[in-house]
Amino acid sequence: MLTEAELQKKWESLTFTDDFIFSRVMHDENICRQVVELILGVRIGKIRYLSAQDEQKTDPDSMRIIMDVFLRDENRIINVEVQTGHKKELPKRSRYYQSVADVSTTSTGTKYRDLPENILIFICTFDPFDRNFPRYTFQYICNEDKRLKLKDGSLRIFLNTKATELSALDQKLQAFYHYLQGGIAESSLTQEIFSKITTLKNNALERRFYMTLALKLADARYDGYDEGLEKGISIGLEQGLERGAHQKALETARAMIGLGIPVDQVQLCTNLPLDVVQGLMESSET
């Protein structure tokens, strides 16, 4: 079990590429817009957050995923993820994320021609394809004629923030990479990010959110692991972890509601669906 001193040390060492900080900083609309526009190289319209660290699934039996930053403007749905662990299944994971983004934002009766662009961005703290390119951009093309693109509106971008050769990038994007690599804020955007993180770390409520969440997640891992072992390693562990994490999230949400913390903050910290948090809030008032 983590001690308070260990949690405090971990809190002080968090950077932009840690899930908690990344989600918090990117929920600042001005910073989020600048980061997305910098990576895409185009201006985007008025953005609307679809979720932040929210659980997404296409039906009750489908695999759950948690999206870091999920938003849209008039013409695009954009999912921005930070990835710190090198996973071999990242390409197929990106495929699934894009399919979920499509299904979860498309209403019945929508015509195919009205589907918005679907853009997925992975900010990786490693080289996902081992070519030392600073970025990898994927769109569907025809094998028989490389000049022929499918033009289905999908785009996947993987940033390799460990790249050593950045000359292909413009100066602002190079400055963003430098900040991710060494914490050096040499541009107006990275200075804003640095300032935002400093403000967050000096906020006692944010620190309490993080420590409470970290403890609950650690408890959930232990509880879920024990329950999973009783049902078998292959199936029981996964089910136990899921139930344990969900139960602990509910307990955390109830405690935060009891402290008078707003619904959106409770939802952001616990990853529970908004309707579940609202239901807990209503039940606490009765």
Tab-separated table of C-alpha atoms in Angstrom, residues 56-58 62-65 67 91-101 156:
chain	number	residue	atom	x	y	z
A	56	GLN	CA	-16.691	4.409	-23.820
A	57	LYS	CA	-18.255	1.237	-25.192
A	58	THR	CA	-20.467	0.407	-28.132
A	62	SER	CA	-18.166	-4.817	-25.875
A	63	MET	CA	-14.698	-4.081	-24.567
A	64	ARG	CA	-14.462	-0.923	-22.444
A	65	ILE	CA	-11.939	1.780	-23.204
A	67	MET	CA	-10.338	7.999	-23.681
A	91	PRO	CA	-1.968	-0.390	-34.134
A	92	LYS	CA	-5.027	-2.584	-33.474
A	93	ARG	CA	-5.818	-0.567	-30.385
A	94	SER	CA	-5.891	2.539	-32.570
A	95	ARG	CA	-8.281	0.776	-34.949
A	96	TYR	CA	-10.642	-0.050	-32.088
A	97	TYR	CA	-10.491	3.470	-30.640
A	98	GLN	CA	-11.487	4.969	-33.969
A	99	SER	CA	-14.367	2.528	-34.445
A	100	VAL	CA	-15.693	3.276	-30.949
A	101	ALA	CA	-15.381	7.007	-31.592
A	156	ARG	CA	-4.159	8.314	-37.300
